Each structure stands twice: as C-alpha cells, then as structure tokens.
PDB file of C-alpha atoms in Angstrom:
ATOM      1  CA  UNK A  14      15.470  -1.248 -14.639  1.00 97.00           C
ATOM      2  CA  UNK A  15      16.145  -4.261 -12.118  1.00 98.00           C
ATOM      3  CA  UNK A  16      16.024  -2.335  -8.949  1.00 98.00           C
ATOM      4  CA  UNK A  17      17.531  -3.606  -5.697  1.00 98.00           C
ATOM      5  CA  UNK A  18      14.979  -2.560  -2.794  1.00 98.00           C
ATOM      6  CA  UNK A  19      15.425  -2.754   1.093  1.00 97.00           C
ATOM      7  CA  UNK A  20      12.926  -2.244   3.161  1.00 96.00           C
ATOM      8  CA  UNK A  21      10.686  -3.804   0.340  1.00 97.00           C
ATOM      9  CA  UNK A  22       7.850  -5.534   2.285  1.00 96.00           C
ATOM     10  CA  UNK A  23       7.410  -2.849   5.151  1.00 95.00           C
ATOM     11  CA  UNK A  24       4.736   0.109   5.181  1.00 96.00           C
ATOM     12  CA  UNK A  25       6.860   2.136   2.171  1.00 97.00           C
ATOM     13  CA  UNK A  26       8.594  -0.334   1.021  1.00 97.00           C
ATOM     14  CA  UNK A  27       5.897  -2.090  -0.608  1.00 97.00           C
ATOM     15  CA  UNK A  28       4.062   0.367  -1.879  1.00 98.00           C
ATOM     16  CA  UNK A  29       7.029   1.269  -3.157  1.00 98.00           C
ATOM     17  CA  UNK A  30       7.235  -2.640  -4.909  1.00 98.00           C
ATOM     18  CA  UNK A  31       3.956  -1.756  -6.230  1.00 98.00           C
ATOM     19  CA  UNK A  32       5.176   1.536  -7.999  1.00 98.00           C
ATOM     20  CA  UNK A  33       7.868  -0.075  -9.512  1.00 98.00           C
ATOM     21  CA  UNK A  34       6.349  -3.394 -10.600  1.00 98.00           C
ATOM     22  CA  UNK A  35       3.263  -1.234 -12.823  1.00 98.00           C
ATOM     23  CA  UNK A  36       5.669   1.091 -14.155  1.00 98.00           C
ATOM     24  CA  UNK A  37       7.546  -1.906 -16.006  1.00 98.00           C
ATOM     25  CA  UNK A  38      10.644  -2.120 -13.849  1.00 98.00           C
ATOM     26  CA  UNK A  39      11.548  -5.379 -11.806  1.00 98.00           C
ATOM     27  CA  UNK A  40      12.180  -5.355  -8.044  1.00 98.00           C
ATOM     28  CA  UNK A  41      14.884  -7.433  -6.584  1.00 98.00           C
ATOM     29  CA  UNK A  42      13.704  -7.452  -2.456  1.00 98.00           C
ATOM     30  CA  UNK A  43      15.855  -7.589   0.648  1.00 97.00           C
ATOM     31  CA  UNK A  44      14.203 -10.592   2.678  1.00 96.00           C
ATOM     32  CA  UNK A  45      15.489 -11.022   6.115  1.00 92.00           C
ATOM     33  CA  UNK A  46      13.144 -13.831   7.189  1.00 94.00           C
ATOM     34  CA  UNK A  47      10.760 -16.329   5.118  1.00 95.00           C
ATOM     35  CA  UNK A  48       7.603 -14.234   6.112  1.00 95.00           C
ATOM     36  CA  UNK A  49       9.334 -11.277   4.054  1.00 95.00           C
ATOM     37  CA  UNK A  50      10.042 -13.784   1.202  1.00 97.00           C
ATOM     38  CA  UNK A  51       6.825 -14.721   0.564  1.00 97.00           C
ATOM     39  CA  UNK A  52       5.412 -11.966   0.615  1.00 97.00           C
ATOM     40  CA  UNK A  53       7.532 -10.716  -2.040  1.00 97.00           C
ATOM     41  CA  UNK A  54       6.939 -13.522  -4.150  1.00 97.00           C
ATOM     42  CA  UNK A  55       3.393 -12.490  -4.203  1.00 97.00           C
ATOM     43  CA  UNK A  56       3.794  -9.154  -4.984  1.00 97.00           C
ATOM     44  CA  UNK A  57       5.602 -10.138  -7.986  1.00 97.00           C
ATOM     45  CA  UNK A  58       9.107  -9.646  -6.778  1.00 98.00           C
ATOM     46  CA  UNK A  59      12.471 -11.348  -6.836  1.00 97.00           C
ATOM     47  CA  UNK A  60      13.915 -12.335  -3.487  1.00 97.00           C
ATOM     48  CA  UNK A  61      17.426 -11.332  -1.840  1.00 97.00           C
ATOM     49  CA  UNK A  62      18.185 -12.953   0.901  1.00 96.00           C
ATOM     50  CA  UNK A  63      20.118 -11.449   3.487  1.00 94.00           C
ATOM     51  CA  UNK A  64      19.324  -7.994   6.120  1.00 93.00           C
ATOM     52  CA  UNK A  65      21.396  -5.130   6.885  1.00 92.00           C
ATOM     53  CA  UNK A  66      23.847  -6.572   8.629  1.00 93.00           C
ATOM     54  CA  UNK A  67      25.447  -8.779   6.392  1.00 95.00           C
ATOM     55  CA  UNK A  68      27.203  -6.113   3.855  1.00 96.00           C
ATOM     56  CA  UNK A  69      28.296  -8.540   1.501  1.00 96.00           C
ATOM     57  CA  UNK A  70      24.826  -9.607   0.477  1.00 96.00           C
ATOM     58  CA  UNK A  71      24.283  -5.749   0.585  1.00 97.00           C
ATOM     59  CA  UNK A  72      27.044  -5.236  -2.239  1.00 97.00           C
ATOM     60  CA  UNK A  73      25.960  -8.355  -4.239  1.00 97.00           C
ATOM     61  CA  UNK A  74      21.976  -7.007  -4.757  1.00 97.00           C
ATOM     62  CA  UNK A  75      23.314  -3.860  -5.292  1.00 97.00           C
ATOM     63  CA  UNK A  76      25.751  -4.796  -8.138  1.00 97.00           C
ATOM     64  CA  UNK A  77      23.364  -6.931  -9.440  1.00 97.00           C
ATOM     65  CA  UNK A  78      20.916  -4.191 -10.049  1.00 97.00           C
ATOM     66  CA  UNK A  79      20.349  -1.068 -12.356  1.00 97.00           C
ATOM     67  CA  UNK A  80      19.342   0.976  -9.534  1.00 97.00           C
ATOM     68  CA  UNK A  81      19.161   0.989  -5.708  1.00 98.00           C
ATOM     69  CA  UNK A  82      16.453   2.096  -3.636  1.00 98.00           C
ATOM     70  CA  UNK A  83      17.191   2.288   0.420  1.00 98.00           C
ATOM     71  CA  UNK A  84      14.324   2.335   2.769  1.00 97.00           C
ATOM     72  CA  UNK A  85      15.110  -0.429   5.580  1.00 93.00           C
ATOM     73  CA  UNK A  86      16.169   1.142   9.210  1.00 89.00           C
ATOM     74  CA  UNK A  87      16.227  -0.742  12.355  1.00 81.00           C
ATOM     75  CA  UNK A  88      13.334   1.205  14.047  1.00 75.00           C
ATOM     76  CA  UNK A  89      14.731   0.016  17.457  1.00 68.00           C
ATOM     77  CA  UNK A  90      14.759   3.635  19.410  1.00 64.00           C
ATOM     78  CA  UNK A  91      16.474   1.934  22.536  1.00 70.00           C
ATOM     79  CA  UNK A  92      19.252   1.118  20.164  1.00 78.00           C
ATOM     80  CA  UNK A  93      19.282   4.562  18.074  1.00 75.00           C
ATOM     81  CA  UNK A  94      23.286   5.022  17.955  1.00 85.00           C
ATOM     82  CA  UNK A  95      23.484   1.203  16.840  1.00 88.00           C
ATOM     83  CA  UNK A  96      20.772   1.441  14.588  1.00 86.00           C
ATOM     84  CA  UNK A  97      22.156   4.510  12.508  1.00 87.00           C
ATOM     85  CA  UNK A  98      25.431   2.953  12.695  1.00 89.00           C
ATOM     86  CA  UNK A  99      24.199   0.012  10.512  1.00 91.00           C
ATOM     87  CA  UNK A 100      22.749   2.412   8.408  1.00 93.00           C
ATOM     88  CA  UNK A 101      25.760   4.233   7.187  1.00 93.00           C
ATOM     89  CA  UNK A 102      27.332   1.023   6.748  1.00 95.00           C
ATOM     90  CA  UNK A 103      24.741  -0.237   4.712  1.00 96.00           C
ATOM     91  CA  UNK A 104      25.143   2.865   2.867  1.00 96.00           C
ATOM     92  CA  UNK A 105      28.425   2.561   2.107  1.00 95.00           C
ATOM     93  CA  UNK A 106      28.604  -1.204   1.175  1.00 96.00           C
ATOM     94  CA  UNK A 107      25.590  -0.705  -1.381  1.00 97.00           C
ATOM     95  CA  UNK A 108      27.481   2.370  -2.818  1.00 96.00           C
ATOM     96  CA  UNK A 109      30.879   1.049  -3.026  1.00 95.00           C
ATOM     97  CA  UNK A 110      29.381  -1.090  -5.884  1.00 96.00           C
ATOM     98  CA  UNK A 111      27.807   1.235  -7.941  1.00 96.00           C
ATOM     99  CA  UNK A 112      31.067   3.451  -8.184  1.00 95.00           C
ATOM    100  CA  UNK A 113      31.577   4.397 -11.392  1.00 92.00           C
ATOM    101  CA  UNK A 114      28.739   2.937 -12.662  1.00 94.00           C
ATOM    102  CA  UNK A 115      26.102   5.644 -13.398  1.00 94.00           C
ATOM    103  CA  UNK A 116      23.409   3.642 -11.879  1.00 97.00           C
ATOM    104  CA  UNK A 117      20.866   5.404  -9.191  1.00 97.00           C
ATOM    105  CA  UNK A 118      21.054   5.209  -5.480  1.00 98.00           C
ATOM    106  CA  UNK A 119      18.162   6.153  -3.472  1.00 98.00           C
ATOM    107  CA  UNK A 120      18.431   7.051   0.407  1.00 96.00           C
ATOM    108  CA  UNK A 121      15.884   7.889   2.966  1.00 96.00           C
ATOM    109  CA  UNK A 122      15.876  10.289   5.440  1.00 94.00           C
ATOM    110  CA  UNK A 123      13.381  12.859   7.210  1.00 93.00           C
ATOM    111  CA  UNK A 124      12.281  16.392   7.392  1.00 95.00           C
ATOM    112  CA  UNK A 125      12.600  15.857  11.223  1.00 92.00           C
ATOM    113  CA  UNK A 126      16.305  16.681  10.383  1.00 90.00           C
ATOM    114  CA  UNK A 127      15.802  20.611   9.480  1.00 92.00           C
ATOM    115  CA  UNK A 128      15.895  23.681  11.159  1.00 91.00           C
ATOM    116  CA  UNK A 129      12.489  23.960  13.435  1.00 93.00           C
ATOM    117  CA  UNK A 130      10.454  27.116  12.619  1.00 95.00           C
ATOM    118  CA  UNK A 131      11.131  27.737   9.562  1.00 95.00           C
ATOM    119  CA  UNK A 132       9.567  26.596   5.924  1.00 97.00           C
ATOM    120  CA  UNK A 133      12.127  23.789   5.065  1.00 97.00           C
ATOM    121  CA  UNK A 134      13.190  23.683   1.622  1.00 97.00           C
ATOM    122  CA  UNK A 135      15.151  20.935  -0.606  1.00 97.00           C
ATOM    123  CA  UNK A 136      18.441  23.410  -0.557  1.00 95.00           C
ATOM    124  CA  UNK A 137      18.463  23.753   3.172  1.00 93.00           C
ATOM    125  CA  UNK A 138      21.220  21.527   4.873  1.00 88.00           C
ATOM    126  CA  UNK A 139      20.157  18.896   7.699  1.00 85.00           C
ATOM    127  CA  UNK A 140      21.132  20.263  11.066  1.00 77.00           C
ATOM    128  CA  UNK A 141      19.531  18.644  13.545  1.00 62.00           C
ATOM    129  CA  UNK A 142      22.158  16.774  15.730  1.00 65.00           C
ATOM    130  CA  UNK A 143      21.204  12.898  15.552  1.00 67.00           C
ATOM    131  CA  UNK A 144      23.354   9.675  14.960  1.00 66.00           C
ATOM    132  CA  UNK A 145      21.330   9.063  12.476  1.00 74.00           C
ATOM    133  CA  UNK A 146      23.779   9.897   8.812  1.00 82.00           C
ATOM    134  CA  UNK A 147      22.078   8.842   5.930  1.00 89.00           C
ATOM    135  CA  UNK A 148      22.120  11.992   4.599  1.00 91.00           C
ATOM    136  CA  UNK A 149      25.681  12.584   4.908  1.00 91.00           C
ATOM    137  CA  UNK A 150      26.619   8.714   4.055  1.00 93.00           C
ATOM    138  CA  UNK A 151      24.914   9.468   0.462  1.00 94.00           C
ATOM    139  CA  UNK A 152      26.313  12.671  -0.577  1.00 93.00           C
ATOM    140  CA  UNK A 153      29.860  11.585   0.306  1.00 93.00           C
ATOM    141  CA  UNK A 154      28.866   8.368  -2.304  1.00 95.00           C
ATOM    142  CA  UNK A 155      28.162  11.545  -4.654  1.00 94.00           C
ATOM    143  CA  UNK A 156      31.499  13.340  -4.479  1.00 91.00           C
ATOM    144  CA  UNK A 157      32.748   9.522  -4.842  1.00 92.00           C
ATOM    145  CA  UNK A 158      30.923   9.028  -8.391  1.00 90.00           C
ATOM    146  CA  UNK A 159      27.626   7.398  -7.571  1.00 95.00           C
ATOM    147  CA  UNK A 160      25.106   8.772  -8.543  1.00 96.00           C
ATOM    148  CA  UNK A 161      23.224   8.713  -5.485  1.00 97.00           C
ATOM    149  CA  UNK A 162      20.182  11.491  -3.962  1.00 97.00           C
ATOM    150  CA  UNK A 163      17.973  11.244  -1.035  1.00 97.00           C
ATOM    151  CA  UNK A 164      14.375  11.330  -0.417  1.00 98.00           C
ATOM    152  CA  UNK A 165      13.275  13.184   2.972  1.00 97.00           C
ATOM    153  CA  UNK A 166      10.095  11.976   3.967  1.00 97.00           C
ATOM    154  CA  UNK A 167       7.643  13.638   6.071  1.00 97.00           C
ATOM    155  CA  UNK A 168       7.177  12.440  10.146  1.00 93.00           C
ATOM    156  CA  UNK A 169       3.924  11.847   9.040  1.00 95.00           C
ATOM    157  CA  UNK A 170       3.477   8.926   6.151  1.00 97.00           C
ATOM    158  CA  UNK A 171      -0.044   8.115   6.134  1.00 97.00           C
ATOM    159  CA  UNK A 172      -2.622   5.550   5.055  1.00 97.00           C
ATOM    160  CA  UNK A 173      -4.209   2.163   5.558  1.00 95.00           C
ATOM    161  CA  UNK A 174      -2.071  -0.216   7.356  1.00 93.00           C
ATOM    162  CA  UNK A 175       0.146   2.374   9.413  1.00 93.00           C
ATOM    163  CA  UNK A 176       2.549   1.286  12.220  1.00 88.00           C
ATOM    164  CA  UNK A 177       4.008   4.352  12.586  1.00 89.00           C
ATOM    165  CA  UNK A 178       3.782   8.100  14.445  1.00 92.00           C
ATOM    166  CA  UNK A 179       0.028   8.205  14.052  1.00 95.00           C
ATOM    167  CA  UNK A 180      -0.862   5.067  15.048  1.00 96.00           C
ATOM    168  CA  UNK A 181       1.654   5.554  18.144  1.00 95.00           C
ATOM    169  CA  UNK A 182      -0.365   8.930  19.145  1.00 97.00           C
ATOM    170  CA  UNK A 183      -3.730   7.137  19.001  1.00 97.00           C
ATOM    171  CA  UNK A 184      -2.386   4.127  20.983  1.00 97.00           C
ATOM    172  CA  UNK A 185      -0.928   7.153  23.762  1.00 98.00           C
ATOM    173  CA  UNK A 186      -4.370   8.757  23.321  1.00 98.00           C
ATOM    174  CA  UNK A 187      -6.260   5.945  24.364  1.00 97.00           C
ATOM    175  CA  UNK A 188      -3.752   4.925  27.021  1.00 97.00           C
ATOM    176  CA  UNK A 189      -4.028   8.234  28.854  1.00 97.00           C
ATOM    177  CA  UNK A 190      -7.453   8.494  28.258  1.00 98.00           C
ATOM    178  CA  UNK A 191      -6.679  12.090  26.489  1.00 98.00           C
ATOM    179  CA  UNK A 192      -5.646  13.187  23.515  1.00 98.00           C
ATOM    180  CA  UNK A 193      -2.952  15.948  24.154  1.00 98.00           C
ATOM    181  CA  UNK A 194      -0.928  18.410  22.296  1.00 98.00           C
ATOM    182  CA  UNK A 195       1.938  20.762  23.564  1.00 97.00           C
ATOM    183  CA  UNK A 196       1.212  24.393  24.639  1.00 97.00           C
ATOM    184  CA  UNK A 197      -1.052  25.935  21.602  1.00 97.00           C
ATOM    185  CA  UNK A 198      -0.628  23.009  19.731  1.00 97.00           C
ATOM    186  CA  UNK A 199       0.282  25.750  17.092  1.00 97.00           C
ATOM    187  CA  UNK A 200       3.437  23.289  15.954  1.00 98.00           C
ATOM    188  CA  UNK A 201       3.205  21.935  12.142  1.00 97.00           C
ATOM    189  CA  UNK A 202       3.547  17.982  11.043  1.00 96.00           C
ATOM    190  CA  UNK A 203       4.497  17.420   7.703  1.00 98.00           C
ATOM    191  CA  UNK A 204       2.947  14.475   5.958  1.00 98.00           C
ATOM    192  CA  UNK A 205       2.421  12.898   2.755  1.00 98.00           C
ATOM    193  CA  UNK A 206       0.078   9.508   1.905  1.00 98.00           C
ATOM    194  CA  UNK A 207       2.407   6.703   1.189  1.00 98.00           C
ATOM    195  CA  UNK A 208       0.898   5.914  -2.266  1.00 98.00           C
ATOM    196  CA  UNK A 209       2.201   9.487  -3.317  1.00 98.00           C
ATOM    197  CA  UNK A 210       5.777   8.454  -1.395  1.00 98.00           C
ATOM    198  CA  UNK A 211       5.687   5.415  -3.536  1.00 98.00           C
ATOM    199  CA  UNK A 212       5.431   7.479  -6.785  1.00 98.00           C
ATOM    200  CA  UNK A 213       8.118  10.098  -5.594  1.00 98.00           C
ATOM    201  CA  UNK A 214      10.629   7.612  -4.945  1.00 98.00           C
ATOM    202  CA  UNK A 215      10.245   5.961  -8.488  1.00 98.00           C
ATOM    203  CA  UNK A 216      10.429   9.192 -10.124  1.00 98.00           C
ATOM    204  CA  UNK A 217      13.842  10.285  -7.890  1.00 98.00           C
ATOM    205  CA  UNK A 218      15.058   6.343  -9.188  1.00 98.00           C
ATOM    206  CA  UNK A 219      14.089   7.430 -13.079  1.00 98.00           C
ATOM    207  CA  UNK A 220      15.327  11.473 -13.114  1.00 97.00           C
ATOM    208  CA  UNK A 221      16.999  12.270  -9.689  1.00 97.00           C
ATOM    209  CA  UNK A 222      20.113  14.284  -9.893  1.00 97.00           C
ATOM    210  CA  UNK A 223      23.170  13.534  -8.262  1.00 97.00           C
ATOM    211  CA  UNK A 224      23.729  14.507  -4.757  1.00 96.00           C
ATOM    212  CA  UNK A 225      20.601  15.974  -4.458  1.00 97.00           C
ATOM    213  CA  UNK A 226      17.601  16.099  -2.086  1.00 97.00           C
ATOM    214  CA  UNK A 227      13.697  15.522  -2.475  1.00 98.00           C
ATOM    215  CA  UNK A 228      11.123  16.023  -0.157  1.00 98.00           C
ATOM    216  CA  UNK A 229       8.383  13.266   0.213  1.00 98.00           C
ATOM    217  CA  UNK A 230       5.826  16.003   1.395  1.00 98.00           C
ATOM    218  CA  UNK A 231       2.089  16.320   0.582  1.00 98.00           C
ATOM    219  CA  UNK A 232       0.592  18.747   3.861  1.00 98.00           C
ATOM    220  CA  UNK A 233       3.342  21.536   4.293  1.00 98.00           C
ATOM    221  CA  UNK A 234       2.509  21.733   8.020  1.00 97.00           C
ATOM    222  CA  UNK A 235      -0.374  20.453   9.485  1.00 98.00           C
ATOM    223  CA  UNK A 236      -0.942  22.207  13.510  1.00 98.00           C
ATOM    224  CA  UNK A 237      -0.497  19.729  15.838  1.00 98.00           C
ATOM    225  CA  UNK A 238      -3.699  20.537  17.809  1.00 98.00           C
ATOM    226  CA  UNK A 239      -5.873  19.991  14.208  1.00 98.00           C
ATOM    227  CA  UNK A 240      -4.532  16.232  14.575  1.00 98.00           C
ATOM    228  CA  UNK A 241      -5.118  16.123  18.467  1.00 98.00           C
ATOM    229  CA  UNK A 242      -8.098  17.208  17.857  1.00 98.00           C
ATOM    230  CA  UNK A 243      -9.253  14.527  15.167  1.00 98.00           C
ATOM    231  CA  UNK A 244      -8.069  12.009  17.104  1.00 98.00           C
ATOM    232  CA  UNK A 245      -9.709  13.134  20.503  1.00 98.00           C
ATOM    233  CA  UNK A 246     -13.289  13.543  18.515  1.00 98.00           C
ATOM    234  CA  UNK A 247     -13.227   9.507  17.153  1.00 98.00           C
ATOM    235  CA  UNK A 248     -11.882   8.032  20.451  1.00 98.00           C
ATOM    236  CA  UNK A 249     -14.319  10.546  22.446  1.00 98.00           C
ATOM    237  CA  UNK A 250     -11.720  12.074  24.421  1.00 98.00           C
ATOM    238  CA  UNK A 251     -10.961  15.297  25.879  1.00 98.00           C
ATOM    239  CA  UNK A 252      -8.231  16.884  23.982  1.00 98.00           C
ATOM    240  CA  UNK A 253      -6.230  19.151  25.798  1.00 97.00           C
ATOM    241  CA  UNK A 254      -2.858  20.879  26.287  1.00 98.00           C
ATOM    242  CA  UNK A 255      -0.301  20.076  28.022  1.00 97.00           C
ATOM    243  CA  UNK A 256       3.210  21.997  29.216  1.00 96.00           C
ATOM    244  CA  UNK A 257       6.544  20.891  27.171  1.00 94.00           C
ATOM    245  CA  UNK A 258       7.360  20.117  30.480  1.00 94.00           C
ATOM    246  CA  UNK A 259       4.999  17.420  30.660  1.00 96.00           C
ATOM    247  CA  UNK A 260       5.344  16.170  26.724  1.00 97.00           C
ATOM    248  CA  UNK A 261       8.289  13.553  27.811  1.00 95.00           C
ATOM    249  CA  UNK A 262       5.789  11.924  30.108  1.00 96.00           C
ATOM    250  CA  UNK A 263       3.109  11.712  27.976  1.00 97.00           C
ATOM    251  CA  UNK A 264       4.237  11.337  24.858  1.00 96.00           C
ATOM    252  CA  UNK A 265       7.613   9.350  25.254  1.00 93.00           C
ATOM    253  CA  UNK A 266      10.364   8.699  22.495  1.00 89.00           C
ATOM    254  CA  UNK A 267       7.581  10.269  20.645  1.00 92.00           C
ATOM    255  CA  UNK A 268       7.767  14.095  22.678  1.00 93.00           C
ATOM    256  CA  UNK A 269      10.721  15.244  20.393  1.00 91.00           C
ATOM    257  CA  UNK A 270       8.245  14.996  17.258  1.00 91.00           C
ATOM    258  CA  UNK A 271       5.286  15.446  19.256  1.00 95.00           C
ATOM    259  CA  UNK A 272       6.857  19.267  20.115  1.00 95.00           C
ATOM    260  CA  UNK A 273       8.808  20.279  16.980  1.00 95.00           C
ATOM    261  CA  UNK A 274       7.591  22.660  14.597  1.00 97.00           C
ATOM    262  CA  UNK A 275       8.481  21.439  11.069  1.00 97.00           C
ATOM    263  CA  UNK A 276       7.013  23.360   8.350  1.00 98.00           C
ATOM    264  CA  UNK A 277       8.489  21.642   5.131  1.00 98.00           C
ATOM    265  CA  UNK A 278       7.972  22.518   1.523  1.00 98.00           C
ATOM    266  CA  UNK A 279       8.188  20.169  -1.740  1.00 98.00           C
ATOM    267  CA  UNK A 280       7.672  23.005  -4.320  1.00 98.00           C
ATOM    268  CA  UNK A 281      11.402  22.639  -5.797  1.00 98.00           C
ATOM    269  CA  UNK A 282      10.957  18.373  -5.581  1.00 98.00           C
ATOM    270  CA  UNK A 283       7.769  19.124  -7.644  1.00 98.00           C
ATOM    271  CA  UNK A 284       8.937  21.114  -9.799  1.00 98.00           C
ATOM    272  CA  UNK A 285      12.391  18.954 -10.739  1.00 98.00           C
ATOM    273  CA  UNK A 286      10.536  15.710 -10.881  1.00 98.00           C
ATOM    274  CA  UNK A 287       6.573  17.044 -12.192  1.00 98.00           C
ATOM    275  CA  UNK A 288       5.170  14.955  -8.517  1.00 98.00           C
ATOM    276  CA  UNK A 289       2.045  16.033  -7.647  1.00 98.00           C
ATOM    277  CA  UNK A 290       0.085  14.093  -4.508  1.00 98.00           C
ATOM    278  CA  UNK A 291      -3.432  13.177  -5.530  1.00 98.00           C
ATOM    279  CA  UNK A 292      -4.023  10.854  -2.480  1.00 98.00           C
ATOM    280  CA  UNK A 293      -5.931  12.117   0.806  1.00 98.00           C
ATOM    281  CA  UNK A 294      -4.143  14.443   3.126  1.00 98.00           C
ATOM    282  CA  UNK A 295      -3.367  13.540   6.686  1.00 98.00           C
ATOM    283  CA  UNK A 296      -6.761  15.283   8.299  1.00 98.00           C
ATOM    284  CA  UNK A 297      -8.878  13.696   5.288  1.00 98.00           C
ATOM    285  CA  UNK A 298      -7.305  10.161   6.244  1.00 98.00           C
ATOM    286  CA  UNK A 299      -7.750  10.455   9.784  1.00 98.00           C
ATOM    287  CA  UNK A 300     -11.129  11.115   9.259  1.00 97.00           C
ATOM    288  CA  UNK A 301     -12.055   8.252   6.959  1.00 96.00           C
ATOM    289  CA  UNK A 302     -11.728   6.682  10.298  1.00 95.00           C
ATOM    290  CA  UNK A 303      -9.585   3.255   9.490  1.00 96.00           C
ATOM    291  CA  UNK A 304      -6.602   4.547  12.588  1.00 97.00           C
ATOM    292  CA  UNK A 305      -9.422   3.833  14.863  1.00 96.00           C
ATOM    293  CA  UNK A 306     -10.129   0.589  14.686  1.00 90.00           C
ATOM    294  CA  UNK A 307      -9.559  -2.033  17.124  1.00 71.00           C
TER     295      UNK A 307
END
C-alpha cells in the first residue's frame, strides 16, 4: 500500500516508517519543516508537505494514499483544548476523503482514557473526561463508511531516543533531587517498547476492523513505585512517597499520570491481529541504563 503517515519522523512515527518501509509498503510523510523532510528522505520515504493545520494538504495525502496512519498531536499541554481541537479536525479532513473508499484509517489515542482501577480491555468505552476526541472523531468516520479503527497506546512507550513520560520523570527526579511516587506507589503504568508499537500499527493498517479498538500494550501494569524505584537506584536518589496532595507540586502536568492506576490488557488486540511484543519491557529498558545519560 502507499500509506499517508503523520507524525512520521517523531519517536513512533518513525519507527513506524521503518515497519512499513521492510514490510514492502511505501510511506508518504507529513513534513512540517525541512528538518522533517530530510529526514524522511533518508529513511526512504516520500515527502508531504504541509502540518496539521492546513486541512487541505491533510485531504490531498490522504486521497492520495491506500491507507492512512494518524500519529501527529500538538504535545503543547498549555494549549490542550486547542491542541485536541486540531486533532478532530485533522481527523475529519483526512476521513472525509476516504469515504466510500474502503481504504484504512488509523487513529491514536491512549489507555490514559479508561476507567482507573480496573483491567482495561479493547471493548471498554473511553470515559475519562478530556478535550482530547480522537477516539470519538474516528468512530463517527466509521458509521460514515471509512473504514477507520484506533490504536490506544500505553502512557508508557519506551526505548532508545525517548522524549516522553519517562524521560520527563527522570528529568523531575533529578530536579528534586528524589525520585517520588504517590502514597504506596501501588498504581500500574501500562507500557509497550515502540518497536512492538511500530509492528501493531502496521498490522491494525493490513487487518484492522472497522470501528474498532487496539491496544498498543506490552506490561499490563507496571506499579509505579517498581519504576520510582529504578530510577532512584541509577540517579542515586532516595526514592520515597509522597501524599496525592503533594503529586501536583512535584510532578506537574505530569501528577494526573503520575497518580492514576491504569491496568490495561491487549489479550483481545493479540488475539484479532496474532501481535506478540518480543522487545524489552519497561523495567528491562530502564535498566539497560540509556534514560540516564546526560
């Protein structure tokens, strides 16, 4: 297939390129600036010019293509309601021109969305109230005749190169000169290695149903305190507790995630699709020590 991508050169994205490119399908890229051009030329990629913004370049890769895979977001958390506003936009401007079509749309979203405390599955709805409406934007573009499904990835996707929650904990961690986790630290993280993301989100391209949802998980719940703790032991910090009370001082935009308990299966997504993760967990990674350098 010639799959439209967005999001193509960031931490998923390209691994994502990658995935696609060796299993014999060509990438057409969203490139906002000439860095993300080049880079995509490189990996072996064709280059769209435009961002997500401008909704008619949106509908021209995405007609263009056999298949659409969304992963761009404007990770701009002072912005949030703006951000997720673009996003649905985007959604809709990519779908409206696969209507009809048969061809694949791919959206992102996160097991952050669920019901806290309990073992998320793929059937369970999102419920969390957050401006973000990916989610939503792509199952309407199902009842409309696309045939579109969504990915929810873990809070945690993990490996080499990593801008995202981890590396934001061990930056707080060394900042505070302690490596903290709320209460008894008992809460669960999600995560999944973003080579095994990659692979997921190829397959859901190839064999995902319409209108439904896969779960980019690896680690069904890894405690809190077990990460805390990893962290703490390479930076040679105390780790300790600390009161939810305290989490939004510590932690920041992060506290929400840093406090949640989100216990998420992918036993339905690997059954449906055969995935299996073969790459390190999020403990194993952490301790091949790569976060932790300078």
């Amino acid at each position: 297939m010639r799959v439209f991508v967005t999001g193509a050169t960031g931490f998923i994205g390209s691994a994502v390129v990658r995935e696609l490119l060796d299993a014999g399908h060509q990438v057409v890229g969203l490139a906002r600036s000439d860095k993300s051009a080049a880079a995509l030329t490189a990996a072996g990629a064709e280059v769209h010019h435009g961002d997500l913004d401008d909704l008619d370049s949106l509908r021209e890769g995405a007609g263009a293509s056999d298949g659409v895979i969304h992963l761009a977001f404007k990770h701009d958390f002072a912005s949030f309601e703006a951000a997720a506003a673009a996003d649905s936009l985007a959604i809709e401007a990519m779908g409206a021109a696969l209507k009809g079509t048969g061809k694949p749309f791919v959206a992102t979203s996160g097991t952050l969305m669920l019901l806290p405390g309990i073992l998320g599955t793929e059937e369970q709805a999102s419920t969390q109230s957050t401006p973000r409406r990916s989610e939503e934007a792509a199952l309407v573009l199902a009842g409309q005749g696309v045939r579109s499904s969504i990915v929810r990835l873990a809070p945690s996707v993990h490996g080499e190169g990593e801008q995202g929650f981890v590396p934001t904990l061990i930056g707080i961690a060394r900042q505070k000169g302690v490596s903290a986790y709320v209460g008894d630290g008992r809460n669960r993280w999600p995560a999944v290695h973003r080579l095994d993301a990659a692979r997921l989100f190829r397959l859901v391209l190839e064999k995902g149903d319409t209108g439904a949802i896969y779960h980019g998980v690896a680690d069904e719940g890894v405690p809190f305190r077990d990460i805390a703790g990893v962290i703490g032991r390479h930076l040679n910090l105390p780790v300790l507790s600390i009161t939810r009370e305290e989490a939004d001082a510590h932690f920041g935009w992060l506290s929400f995630a840093a406090s949640t308990d989100n216990p998420t299966s992918s036993a339905l997504t690997k059954e449906r699709l055969g995935w299996q993760p073969v790459y390190p967990s999020l403990i194993a990674d952490l301790e091949q020590g790569h976060y932790f350098k300078s």
